[in-house]
Amino acid sequence: MQRYFVNPRQWDGDQILVEGDDVHHMTRVMRMRPGDRVVCCDGEGTDLLAVLEDVKGDRVLLRVLERTPSRGEPAVAVTVAQALPKGDKWEWVLQKGTELGAASFLPVLSDRSVVKLDGKKADKKRERWQKIIKEAAEQSHRGCVPPVQPVVDWDGLMQAFSVCDRVIFAYEKGGVPLNQALADGPFQSLMIVVGPEGGFTSEEAEQARTAGALPVSLGPRILRSETAPLALLSCILYSHGEMGGEPL
Amino acid sequence: MQRYFVNPRQWDGDQILVEGDDVHHMTRVMRMRPGDRVVCCDGEGTDLLAVLEDVKGDRVLLRVLERTPSRGEPAVAVTVAQALPKGDKWEWVLQKGTELGAASFLPVLSDRSVVKLDGKKADKKRERWQKIIKEAAEQSHRGCVPPVQPVVDWDGLMQAFSVCDRVIFAYEKGGVPLNQALADGPFQSLMIVVGPEGGFTSEEAEQARTAGALPVSLGPRILRSETAPLALLSCILYSHGEMGGEPL
């Protein structure tokens, strides 16, 4: 069934008033009519099964039939921190990372970054990124919309390490094997840090290690910068029993 | 160091003669000069460290300095069988699947497939797919170039099941959890089967089960058809000790 995130100001008791892009999606793309059902998600862990009651111009009125807990949120919160890759690769990471179960995204701009973003451009980009994530969260039955945090520089990244139980720093030049880095889990919160194309320098790896990150090897195959976070997310969620089954 | 696949007819003793697209890549893209070094891979498990000796028109002459076994081939052979998705999604699966360590790819066209391919078009497509895989194999340091098998229909897919130790059929409507499906490994050969957008029907799941596949759940989040094979590959290789470290 089609899913939409609604925000608390959109509902009143058992009635949900839908506005904006979702109206277009419901009435034009999905061609919904009164009587059709949708699932609305409050973004805080509850799914609301609802029936379409009325379409009034650019608004749709729904009535809630049933409330159930969302099943789509993993118990482990994984933040994907990544040196911003070029072009549409970052958008792929956002979309696929959301499907797989990332809790949030932290874009990093270092001195060596190819991508440049000033304040206004950064805000506009972030708006676009958040839209991609919202659509992926709806499609994949997530219970919340993972936030994209504001872009940080290298120092900002180091400071963010402290809020996670473990920081896994993808380092192709050597590190502990991934399964060893996860052996003392399950963790409540993890951060994965993925470098730009060409990987991190040995100085960056050393700084990250000093700041509390664990350099980790993903094996002998060299993954592209947009592939590494998706592989890491898959393995972490798998090892935490979030890809079907119990924790390993 | 830059890597290229060479084929046995290209070398004679310690000399390798490079022709075709790789010459353009070496001389124009990488701007290599005599004395520069590359790694050539014989596609059968040996890496050849070589030095560029001479550029003659559209040919490059290399001399082999050292032979070492390729490190990039996983011990488990995973075939990715997938109902052909639309647009560039299949090409992403080929590229990312090669980086992650897939052994081969099997495109499937079922009655419900949106994509249509006739004989001539199919050959041309397969040529393009193989080129994408070759580039990804070079970039990711694979020891061989995973083949794309000829497109099969649904019956052809069922017949292909018998050559693998285990066939994992991604089925969002229910199945054994992925870690349970891998618990009696490690396996020598696995096939993962991923459906079209919207997933497989219950009849298809039942037919696949009868033909020997194991319907498997990837957890509560619904992955897009291009995300599922990459998540499955990551988890299988991780569980087989191929993402750094020993088998679980």
Tab-separated table of C-alpha atoms in Angstrom:
chain	number	residue	atom	x	y	z
A	1	MET	CA	0.000	0.000	0.000
A	2	GLN	CA	1.240	3.511	-0.789
A	3	ARG	CA	2.905	5.244	2.147
A	4	TYR	CA	3.240	8.951	3.014
A	5	PHE	CA	4.932	10.748	5.856
A	6	VAL	CA	2.611	13.195	7.598
A	7	ASN	CA	3.561	15.716	10.160
A	8	PRO	CA	1.705	16.234	13.438
A	9	ARG	CA	0.254	19.615	12.403
A	10	GLN	CA	-1.493	17.801	9.545
A	11	TRP	CA	-3.811	15.810	11.747
A	12	ASP	CA	-6.526	16.430	14.261
A	13	GLY	CA	-7.965	13.433	16.080
A	14	ASP	CA	-8.759	10.867	13.413
A	15	GLN	CA	-8.556	13.279	10.495
A	16	ILE	CA	-5.471	13.915	8.405
A	17	LEU	CA	-5.277	16.870	6.034
A	18	VAL	CA	-2.767	16.327	3.252
A	19	GLU	CA	-1.267	19.313	1.416
A	20	GLY	CA	1.553	20.022	-1.029
A	21	ASP	CA	3.398	17.489	-3.202
A	22	ASP	CA	1.669	14.480	-1.634
A	23	VAL	CA	-1.731	15.688	-2.937
A	24	HIS	CA	-0.386	15.680	-6.468
A	25	HIS	CA	1.071	12.205	-5.897
A	26	MET	CA	-2.178	10.831	-4.445
A	27	THR	CA	-4.598	12.323	-6.944
A	28	ARG	CA	-2.557	12.496	-10.171
A	29	VAL	CA	0.181	9.879	-9.953
A	30	MET	CA	-1.731	7.213	-7.975
A	31	ARG	CA	-5.196	8.412	-9.185
A	32	MET	CA	-6.721	7.723	-5.774
A	33	ARG	CA	-10.452	8.136	-5.182
A	34	PRO	CA	-12.577	8.334	-2.010
A	35	GLY	CA	-12.548	4.910	-0.354
A	36	ASP	CA	-8.928	4.145	-1.345
A	37	ARG	CA	-6.556	3.366	1.480
A	38	VAL	CA	-3.054	4.583	2.278
A	39	VAL	CA	-0.607	4.256	5.136
A	40	CYS	CA	0.508	7.489	6.756
A	41	CYS	CA	3.558	7.421	8.942
A	42	ASP	CA	4.044	9.985	11.699
A	43	GLY	CA	7.826	9.789	11.375
A	44	GLU	CA	8.112	8.868	15.035
A	45	GLY	CA	7.418	5.175	14.880
A	46	THR	CA	3.676	4.907	14.230
A	47	ASP	CA	1.943	3.852	11.002
A	48	LEU	CA	-1.616	5.118	10.487
A	49	LEU	CA	-3.821	3.118	8.128
A	50	ALA	CA	-6.187	5.698	6.617
A	51	VAL	CA	-8.990	5.960	4.067
A	52	LEU	CA	-9.333	8.801	1.584
A	53	GLU	CA	-12.548	10.662	2.377
A	54	ASP	CA	-12.494	13.729	0.202
A	55	VAL	CA	-10.444	15.722	-2.292
A	56	LYS	CA	-10.936	19.511	-1.993
A	57	GLY	CA	-8.914	21.415	-4.569
A	58	ASP	CA	-5.322	21.117	-3.460
A	59	ARG	CA	-6.108	19.274	-0.235
A	60	VAL	CA	-6.924	15.655	0.540
A	61	LEU	CA	-8.815	14.584	3.644
A	62	LEU	CA	-8.076	11.176	5.176
A	63	ARG	CA	-9.643	9.352	8.139
A	64	VAL	CA	-7.478	7.134	10.356
A	65	LEU	CA	-8.717	3.525	10.636
A	66	GLU	CA	-5.933	1.906	12.623
A	67	ARG	CA	-2.633	2.726	14.363
A	68	THR	CA	0.278	0.247	14.400
A	69	PRO	CA	3.952	0.561	15.321
A	70	SER	CA	6.245	1.041	12.292
A	71	ARG	CA	8.332	-2.057	11.600
A	72	GLY	CA	10.907	-0.366	9.394
A	73	GLU	CA	13.298	1.144	11.954
A	74	PRO	CA	16.437	-0.801	12.855
A	75	ALA	CA	17.486	-0.983	16.509
A	76	VAL	CA	20.989	0.129	15.559
A	77	ALA	CA	21.381	3.774	14.475
A	78	VAL	CA	23.980	4.065	11.711
A	79	THR	CA	25.167	7.496	10.579
A	80	VAL	CA	26.730	7.633	7.114
A	81	ALA	CA	29.494	10.269	7.051
A	82	GLN	CA	30.990	10.731	3.624
A	83	ALA	CA	33.324	13.038	1.766
A	84	LEU	CA	30.888	14.453	-0.792
A	85	PRO	CA	31.340	12.588	-4.080
A	86	LYS	CA	30.796	14.230	-7.445
A	87	GLY	CA	27.569	14.301	-9.426
A	88	ASP	CA	24.670	12.056	-8.622
A	89	LYS	CA	26.658	9.546	-6.566
A	90	TRP	CA	25.831	11.176	-3.247
A	91	GLU	CA	22.138	11.131	-4.179
A	92	TRP	CA	22.413	7.382	-4.809
A	93	VAL	CA	24.033	6.939	-1.396
A	94	LEU	CA	21.149	8.873	0.190
A	95	GLN	CA	18.483	6.858	-1.624
A	96	LYS	CA	20.042	3.410	-1.177
A	97	GLY	CA	21.291	4.187	2.329
A	98	THR	CA	17.747	5.134	3.367
A	99	GLU	CA	16.323	1.897	1.933
A	100	LEU	CA	18.964	-0.147	3.744
A	101	GLY	CA	18.242	1.547	7.073
A	102	ALA	CA	20.679	4.435	7.719
A	103	ALA	CA	19.677	6.665	10.656
A	104	SER	CA	21.239	9.875	9.343
A	105	PHE	CA	23.680	11.290	6.816
A	106	LEU	CA	26.618	13.605	7.447
A	107	PRO	CA	28.149	15.205	4.320
A	108	VAL	CA	31.810	16.155	4.737
A	109	LEU	CA	33.794	18.742	2.756
A	110	SER	CA	37.530	18.486	3.265
A	111	ASP	CA	40.308	20.655	1.818
A	112	ARG	CA	40.816	18.051	-0.883
A	113	SER	CA	37.135	17.877	-1.842
A	114	VAL	CA	36.346	18.372	-5.495
A	115	VAL	CA	32.814	19.493	-4.643
A	116	LYS	CA	32.434	23.074	-3.391
A	117	LEU	CA	29.326	24.407	-1.654
A	118	ASP	CA	28.672	27.917	-0.382
A	119	GLY	CA	25.992	28.743	2.188
A	120	LYS	CA	23.015	29.387	-0.092
A	121	LYS	CA	23.849	26.585	-2.519
A	122	ALA	CA	24.356	24.234	0.429
A	123	ASP	CA	20.863	24.985	1.786
A	124	LYS	CA	19.265	24.331	-1.592
A	125	LYS	CA	21.211	21.122	-2.034
A	126	ARG	CA	20.216	19.926	1.423
A	127	GLU	CA	16.552	20.546	0.621
A	128	ARG	CA	16.900	18.423	-2.508
A	129	TRP	CA	18.751	15.681	-0.609
A	130	GLN	CA	16.049	15.593	2.064
A	131	LYS	CA	13.376	15.162	-0.625
A	132	ILE	CA	15.224	12.173	-2.127
A	133	ILE	CA	15.466	10.632	1.342
A	134	LYS	CA	11.764	11.189	2.093
A	135	GLU	CA	10.730	9.404	-1.112
A	136	ALA	CA	13.105	6.519	-0.419
A	137	ALA	CA	11.825	6.260	3.168
A	138	GLU	CA	8.220	6.049	1.938
A	139	GLN	CA	9.057	3.462	-0.712
A	140	SER	CA	11.081	1.268	1.642
A	141	HIS	CA	8.563	1.401	4.536
A	142	ARG	CA	10.814	3.261	6.942
A	143	GLY	CA	9.255	4.535	10.146
A	144	CYS	CA	11.058	7.879	10.002
A	145	VAL	CA	12.833	10.104	7.492
A	146	PRO	CA	16.584	10.045	8.171
A	147	PRO	CA	17.927	13.596	8.387
A	148	VAL	CA	20.828	14.994	6.356
A	149	GLN	CA	22.916	16.947	8.814
A	150	PRO	CA	24.507	20.260	7.791
A	151	VAL	CA	27.746	19.903	5.816
A	152	VAL	CA	30.814	19.774	8.094
A	153	ASP	CA	34.533	20.198	7.474
A	154	TRP	CA	37.180	17.714	8.574
A	155	ASP	CA	37.336	19.124	12.128
A	156	GLY	CA	33.546	19.010	12.368
A	157	LEU	CA	33.651	15.345	11.379
A	158	MET	CA	36.178	14.540	14.122
A	159	GLN	CA	33.951	16.279	16.674
A	160	ALA	CA	30.941	14.209	15.585
A	161	PHE	CA	32.740	10.947	16.433
A	162	SER	CA	32.040	11.314	20.155
A	163	VAL	CA	28.267	10.796	19.876
A	164	CYS	CA	28.580	7.213	18.505
A	165	ASP	CA	29.438	3.911	20.219
A	166	ARG	CA	31.830	3.044	17.399
A	167	VAL	CA	33.218	4.909	14.402
A	168	ILE	CA	34.172	2.695	11.463
A	169	PHE	CA	36.625	4.452	9.193
A	170	ALA	CA	36.807	2.736	5.771
A	171	TYR	CA	40.504	2.598	5.003
A	172	GLU	CA	41.683	0.624	2.006
A	173	LYS	CA	45.362	0.850	2.982
A	174	GLY	CA	44.799	-1.344	6.018
A	175	GLY	CA	42.788	-1.683	9.185
A	176	VAL	CA	41.060	-4.327	11.232
A	177	PRO	CA	38.781	-6.648	9.226
A	178	LEU	CA	35.147	-5.507	9.291
A	179	ASN	CA	33.867	-8.569	11.142
A	180	GLN	CA	36.448	-7.968	13.884
A	181	ALA	CA	35.312	-4.332	14.150
A	182	LEU	CA	31.747	-5.557	14.736
A	183	ALA	CA	32.594	-8.578	16.916
A	184	ASP	CA	31.979	-6.812	20.244
A	185	GLY	CA	28.536	-5.543	19.167
A	186	PRO	CA	25.610	-5.223	18.937
A	187	PHE	CA	25.976	-1.464	19.091
A	188	GLN	CA	23.269	1.133	19.652
A	189	SER	CA	24.893	3.712	17.404
A	190	LEU	CA	27.605	3.475	14.794
A	191	MET	CA	29.129	5.932	12.375
A	192	ILE	CA	30.671	4.840	9.096
A	193	VAL	CA	33.141	7.239	7.507
A	194	VAL	CA	33.848	6.916	3.794
A	195	GLY	CA	36.461	8.945	1.940
A	196	PRO	CA	36.573	10.639	-1.442
A	197	GLU	CA	37.577	8.826	-4.643
A	198	GLY	CA	41.150	7.718	-4.116
A	199	GLY	CA	40.490	7.165	-0.427
A	200	PHE	CA	41.842	8.872	2.667
A	201	THR	CA	45.502	9.812	3.101
A	202	SER	CA	47.555	8.145	5.825
A	203	GLU	CA	47.587	11.492	7.729
A	204	GLU	CA	43.783	11.612	7.679
A	205	ALA	CA	43.597	8.008	8.883
A	206	GLU	CA	45.980	8.820	11.724
A	207	GLN	CA	43.990	11.925	12.725
A	208	ALA	CA	40.758	9.923	12.634
A	209	ARG	CA	42.305	7.188	14.756
A	210	THR	CA	43.477	9.767	17.314
A	211	ALA	CA	39.945	11.232	17.375
A	212	GLY	CA	38.523	7.801	18.231
A	213	ALA	CA	37.742	6.129	14.890
A	214	LEU	CA	38.669	2.546	14.066
A	215	PRO	CA	40.298	2.133	10.622
A	216	VAL	CA	38.613	-0.856	8.987
A	217	SER	CA	39.403	-2.941	5.924
A	218	LEU	CA	36.607	-4.116	3.629
A	219	GLY	CA	38.736	-6.814	2.043
A	220	PRO	CA	40.930	-7.017	-1.053
A	221	ARG	CA	38.474	-5.509	-3.556
A	222	ILE	CA	38.581	-1.725	-3.913
A	223	LEU	CA	35.045	-0.346	-3.669
A	224	ARG	CA	34.091	2.955	-5.254
A	225	SER	CA	33.240	5.730	-2.825
A	226	GLU	CA	29.505	5.330	-3.491
A	227	THR	CA	29.607	1.525	-3.114
A	228	ALA	CA	31.499	1.371	0.194
A	229	PRO	CA	28.788	2.972	2.397
A	230	LEU	CA	26.097	0.663	0.976
A	231	ALA	CA	28.253	-2.435	1.529
A	232	LEU	CA	29.072	-1.282	5.064
A	233	LEU	CA	25.434	-0.549	5.882
A	234	SER	CA	24.368	-3.966	4.554
A	235	CYS	CA	26.985	-5.804	6.607
A	236	ILE	CA	26.342	-3.818	9.798
A	237	LEU	CA	22.565	-4.299	9.590
A	238	TYR	CA	23.063	-7.975	8.737
A	239	SER	CA	25.376	-8.467	11.720
A	240	HIS	CA	22.784	-6.759	13.930
A	241	GLY	CA	19.990	-9.102	12.801
A	242	GLU	CA	18.297	-6.394	10.754
A	243	MET	CA	18.339	-8.156	7.368
A	244	GLY	CA	15.954	-10.845	8.508
A	245	GLY	CA	16.647	-12.867	11.647
A	246	GLU	CA	18.369	-12.304	14.970
A	247	PRO	CA	21.722	-10.589	15.669
A	248	LEU	CA	24.733	-12.803	14.820
B	1	MET	CA	48.588	1.336	-9.798
B	2	GLN	CA	46.484	1.208	-12.954
B	3	ARG	CA	45.244	-2.285	-13.851
B	4	TYR	CA	44.356	-3.823	-17.227
B	5	PHE	CA	43.093	-7.241	-18.206
B	6	VAL	CA	45.192	-8.831	-20.936
B	7	ASN	CA	44.415	-11.918	-22.845
B	8	PRO	CA	46.885	-14.764	-23.435
B	9	ARG	CA	47.261	-14.021	-27.161
B	10	GLN	CA	48.584	-10.570	-26.160
B	11	TRP	CA	51.779	-11.849	-24.598
B	12	ASP	CA	54.824	-13.759	-25.578
B	13	GLY	CA	57.282	-14.723	-22.845
B	14	ASP	CA	57.909	-11.532	-20.871
B	15	GLN	CA	56.479	-9.189	-23.466
B	16	ILE	CA	52.892	-7.970	-23.551
B	17	LEU	CA	51.492	-6.244	-26.620
B	18	VAL	CA	48.525	-4.013	-25.789
B	19	GLU	CA	46.015	-3.084	-28.507
B	20	GLY	CA	42.595	-1.481	-28.760
B	21	ASP	CA	40.827	0.630	-26.100
B	22	ASP	CA	43.503	0.023	-23.476
B	23	VAL	CA	46.115	1.801	-25.621
B	24	HIS	CA	43.943	4.915	-25.686
B	25	HIS	CA	43.469	4.647	-21.923
B	26	MET	CA	47.199	4.191	-21.240
B	27	THR	CA	48.535	6.873	-23.576
B	28	ARG	CA	45.762	9.491	-23.612
B	29	VAL	CA	43.789	9.139	-20.378
B	30	MET	CA	46.660	8.107	-18.061
B	31	ARG	CA	49.355	9.816	-20.218
B	32	MET	CA	51.821	7.003	-19.543
B	33	ARG	CA	55.400	7.194	-20.792
B	34	PRO	CA	58.168	4.566	-21.149
B	35	GLY	CA	59.287	3.541	-17.665
B	36	ASP	CA	55.790	3.840	-16.138
B	37	ARG	CA	54.426	0.734	-14.467
B	38	VAL	CA	51.048	-0.995	-14.684
B	39	VAL	CA	49.528	-4.225	-13.428
B	40	CYS	CA	48.194	-6.581	-16.075
B	41	CYS	CA	45.888	-9.331	-14.999
B	42	ASP	CA	45.573	-12.531	-17.013
B	43	GLY	CA	41.965	-13.015	-15.908
B	44	GLU	CA	42.841	-16.427	-14.540
B	45	GLY	CA	44.242	-15.501	-11.182
B	46	THR	CA	47.675	-13.997	-11.928
B	47	ASP	CA	48.710	-10.339	-11.739
B	48	LEU	CA	51.648	-9.287	-13.893
B	49	LEU	CA	53.569	-6.194	-12.805
B	50	ALA	CA	54.869	-4.668	-16.045
B	51	VAL	CA	56.809	-1.654	-17.271
B	52	LEU	CA	55.925	0.319	-20.396
B	53	GLU	CA	58.758	-0.047	-22.886
B	54	ASP	CA	57.508	1.502	-26.068
B	55	VAL	CA	54.503	3.112	-27.774
B	56	LYS	CA	54.222	2.272	-31.488
B	57	GLY	CA	51.261	3.963	-33.127
B	58	ASP	CA	48.220	2.163	-31.808
B	59	ARG	CA	50.155	-0.447	-29.861
B	60	VAL	CA	51.910	-0.381	-26.490
B	61	LEU	CA	54.705	-2.763	-25.588
B	62	LEU	CA	55.127	-3.815	-21.935
B	63	ARG	CA	57.734	-5.990	-20.248
B	64	VAL	CA	56.735	-8.223	-17.315
B	65	LEU	CA	58.740	-7.608	-14.116
B	66	GLU	CA	56.954	-9.842	-11.646
B	67	ARG	CA	54.116	-12.376	-11.403
B	68	THR	CA	51.928	-12.603	-8.285
B	69	PRO	CA	48.612	-14.348	-7.548
B	70	SER	CA	45.563	-12.018	-7.801
B	71	ARG	CA	44.093	-11.249	-4.375
B	72	GLY	CA	40.733	-10.010	-5.608
B	73	GLU	CA	38.798	-13.246	-6.164
B	74	PRO	CA	36.467	-14.445	-3.404
B	75	ALA	CA	36.449	-18.151	-2.536
B	76	VAL	CA	32.640	-18.200	-2.844
B	77	ALA	CA	31.221	-17.874	-6.377
B	78	VAL	CA	28.011	-15.830	-6.327
B	79	THR	CA	25.863	-15.597	-9.461
B	80	VAL	CA	23.489	-12.628	-9.595
B	81	ALA	CA	20.291	-13.614	-11.442
B	82	GLN	CA	17.909	-10.726	-11.911
B	83	ALA	CA	14.742	-9.841	-13.758
B	84	LEU	CA	16.089	-7.093	-16.028
B	85	PRO	CA	15.238	-3.725	-14.495
B	86	LYS	CA	14.569	-0.645	-16.586
B	87	GLY	CA	17.118	1.931	-17.724
B	88	ASP	CA	20.533	2.192	-16.173
B	89	LYS	CA	19.711	0.204	-13.042
B	90	TRP	CA	20.980	-3.100	-14.421
B	91	GLU	CA	24.224	-1.387	-15.404
B	92	TRP	CA	24.603	-0.198	-11.811
B	93	VAL	CA	24.056	-3.750	-10.596
B	94	LEU	CA	26.742	-4.989	-12.992
B	95	GLN	CA	29.236	-2.323	-11.948
B	96	LYS	CA	28.639	-2.481	-8.193
B	97	GLY	CA	28.175	-6.259	-8.206
B	98	THR	CA	31.571	-6.661	-9.882
B	99	GLU	CA	33.248	-4.413	-7.309
B	100	LEU	CA	31.667	-6.366	-4.463
B	101	GLY	CA	32.809	-9.715	-5.879
B	102	ALA	CA	30.050	-11.360	-7.962
B	103	ALA	CA	31.258	-14.358	-10.018
B	104	SER	CA	28.747	-13.975	-12.871
B	105	PHE	CA	25.497	-12.320	-13.907
B	106	LEU	CA	22.382	-13.946	-15.320
B	107	PRO	CA	19.798	-11.555	-16.828
B	108	VAL	CA	16.244	-12.898	-16.780
B	109	LEU	CA	13.319	-11.882	-19.003
B	110	SER	CA	9.977	-13.131	-17.752
B	111	ASP	CA	6.520	-12.703	-19.272
B	112	ARG	CA	5.938	-9.763	-16.951
B	113	SER	CA	9.214	-8.023	-17.826
B	114	VAL	CA	8.911	-4.429	-18.953
B	115	VAL	CA	12.229	-4.683	-20.815
B	116	LYS	CA	12.121	-6.432	-24.198
B	117	LEU	CA	15.198	-7.651	-26.059
B	118	ASP	CA	15.374	-9.350	-29.445
B	119	GLY	CA	18.388	-11.362	-30.632
B	120	LYS	CA	20.477	-8.640	-32.258
B	121	LYS	CA	19.690	-6.022	-29.647
B	122	ALA	CA	20.456	-8.545	-26.915
B	123	ASP	CA	23.932	-9.248	-28.353
B	124	LYS	CA	24.743	-5.549	-28.532
B	125	LYS	CA	23.510	-4.985	-24.999
B	126	ARG	CA	25.552	-7.880	-23.696
B	127	GLU	CA	28.657	-6.442	-25.304
B	128	ARG	CA	28.022	-3.126	-23.538
B	129	TRP	CA	27.337	-4.889	-20.222
B	130	GLN	CA	30.594	-6.846	-20.501
B	131	LYS	CA	32.524	-3.609	-21.076
B	132	ILE	CA	31.048	-2.057	-17.920
B	133	ILE	CA	32.023	-5.167	-15.972
B	134	LYS	CA	35.578	-5.189	-17.345
B	135	GLU	CA	36.137	-1.577	-16.269
B	136	ALA	CA	34.686	-2.246	-12.814
B	137	ALA	CA	36.852	-5.380	-12.482
B	138	GLU	CA	39.991	-3.386	-13.315
B	139	GLN	CA	39.107	-0.574	-10.945
B	140	SER	CA	38.255	-2.894	-8.042
B	141	HIS	CA	41.334	-5.135	-8.471
B	142	ARG	CA	39.433	-8.268	-9.390
B	143	GLY	CA	41.428	-11.241	-10.640
B	144	CYS	CA	38.968	-12.051	-13.416
B	145	VAL	CA	36.175	-10.421	-15.407
B	146	PRO	CA	32.809	-11.871	-14.327
B	147	PRO	CA	30.818	-12.995	-17.396
B	148	VAL	CA	27.266	-11.902	-18.236
B	149	GLN	CA	25.491	-15.049	-19.295
B	150	PRO	CA	23.005	-14.977	-22.204
B	151	VAL	CA	19.534	-13.707	-21.271
B	152	VAL	CA	17.237	-16.534	-20.114
B	153	ASP	CA	13.489	-16.802	-19.657
B	154	TRP	CA	11.799	-18.014	-16.488
B	155	ASP	CA	12.247	-21.707	-17.402
B	156	GLY	CA	15.907	-21.111	-18.209
B	157	LEU	CA	16.350	-19.545	-14.780
B	158	MET	CA	14.831	-22.581	-13.049
B	159	GLN	CA	17.199	-24.850	-14.980
B	160	ALA	CA	20.213	-22.805	-13.875
B	161	PHE	CA	19.441	-23.456	-10.194
B	162	SER	CA	20.964	-26.944	-10.280
B	163	VAL	CA	24.551	-25.763	-10.765
B	164	CYS	CA	24.694	-23.919	-7.406
B	165	ASP	CA	25.030	-25.164	-3.807
B	166	ARG	CA	22.243	-22.820	-2.713
B	167	VAL	CA	19.780	-20.559	-4.505
B	168	ILE	CA	18.630	-17.555	-2.471
B	169	PHE	CA	15.361	-16.205	-3.812
B	170	ALA	CA	14.703	-12.665	-2.514
B	171	TYR	CA	11.054	-12.705	-1.529
B	172	GLU	CA	9.625	-9.737	0.307
B	173	LYS	CA	6.362	-11.497	1.124
B	174	GLY	CA	8.138	-13.904	3.450
B	175	GLY	CA	10.876	-16.470	3.645
B	176	VAL	CA	13.586	-17.596	6.004
B	177	PRO	CA	15.730	-14.785	7.402
B	178	LEU	CA	18.927	-14.257	5.401
B	179	ASN	CA	21.269	-15.237	8.235
B	180	GLN	CA	19.390	-18.517	8.629
B	181	ALA	CA	19.747	-19.175	4.886
B	182	LEU	CA	23.519	-18.745	5.225
B	183	ALA	CA	23.935	-20.501	8.590
B	184	ASP	CA	24.963	-23.874	7.128
B	185	GLY	CA	27.670	-22.302	4.925
B	186	PRO	CA	30.303	-21.514	3.865
B	187	PHE	CA	29.179	-22.397	0.351
B	188	GLN	CA	31.312	-22.808	-2.744
B	189	SER	CA	28.658	-21.459	-5.087
B	190	LEU	CA	25.496	-19.481	-4.486
B	191	MET	CA	22.908	-17.911	-6.746
B	192	ILE	CA	20.872	-14.891	-5.697
B	193	VAL	CA	17.625	-14.315	-7.561
B	194	VAL	CA	16.090	-10.845	-7.510
B	195	GLY	CA	12.713	-9.961	-8.989
B	196	PRO	CA	11.395	-7.029	-10.991
B	197	GLU	CA	10.048	-3.863	-9.356
B	198	GLY	CA	7.059	-4.945	-7.333
B	199	GLY	CA	8.740	-8.260	-6.541
B	200	PHE	CA	7.845	-11.817	-7.486
B	201	THR	CA	4.308	-13.188	-7.415
B	202	SER	CA	3.409	-15.971	-4.985
B	203	GLU	CA	3.125	-18.384	-7.962
B	204	GLU	CA	6.667	-17.535	-9.060
B	205	ALA	CA	7.935	-18.028	-5.497
B	206	GLU	CA	6.228	-21.408	-5.350
B	207	GLN	CA	7.673	-22.482	-8.723
B	208	ALA	CA	11.144	-21.361	-7.630
B	209	ARG	CA	10.805	-23.262	-4.362
B	210	THR	CA	9.797	-26.414	-6.250
B	211	ALA	CA	12.817	-25.953	-8.526
B	212	GLY	CA	15.113	-25.887	-5.496
B	213	ALA	CA	15.385	-22.206	-4.480
B	214	LEU	CA	15.079	-20.998	-0.900
B	215	PRO	CA	12.764	-17.968	-0.500
B	216	VAL	CA	14.593	-15.518	1.771
B	217	SER	CA	13.531	-12.376	3.615
B	218	LEU	CA	15.847	-9.376	3.763
B	219	GLY	CA	14.043	-7.829	6.712
B	220	PRO	CA	11.224	-5.297	7.096
B	221	ARG	CA	12.568	-2.634	4.734
B	222	ILE	CA	11.571	-2.958	1.096
B	223	LEU	CA	14.664	-2.682	-1.093
B	224	ARG	CA	14.443	-1.533	-4.701
B	225	SER	CA	15.265	-4.173	-7.288
B	226	GLU	CA	18.696	-2.650	-7.924
B	227	THR	CA	19.519	-2.365	-4.202
B	228	ALA	CA	18.608	-5.925	-3.190
B	229	PRO	CA	21.375	-7.744	-5.142
B	230	LEU	CA	24.045	-5.383	-3.779
B	231	ALA	CA	22.825	-5.842	-0.195
B	232	LEU	CA	22.694	-9.627	-0.674
B	233	LEU	CA	26.174	-9.756	-2.208
B	234	SER	CA	27.576	-7.647	0.653
B	235	CYS	CA	26.020	-9.870	3.319
B	236	ILE	CA	27.017	-13.149	1.626
B	237	LEU	CA	30.614	-12.039	1.105
B	238	TYR	CA	30.726	-10.695	4.671
B	239	SER	CA	29.414	-13.974	6.068
B	240	HIS	CA	32.041	-15.836	4.034
B	241	GLY	CA	34.908	-13.751	5.460
B	242	GLU	CA	35.394	-11.872	2.195
B	243	MET	CA	34.892	-8.318	3.518
B	244	GLY	CA	38.032	-8.466	5.624
B	245	GLY	CA	38.609	-11.243	8.125
B	246	GLU	CA	37.668	-14.888	8.414
B	247	PRO	CA	34.324	-16.589	7.653
B	248	LEU	CA	31.741	-16.027	10.432
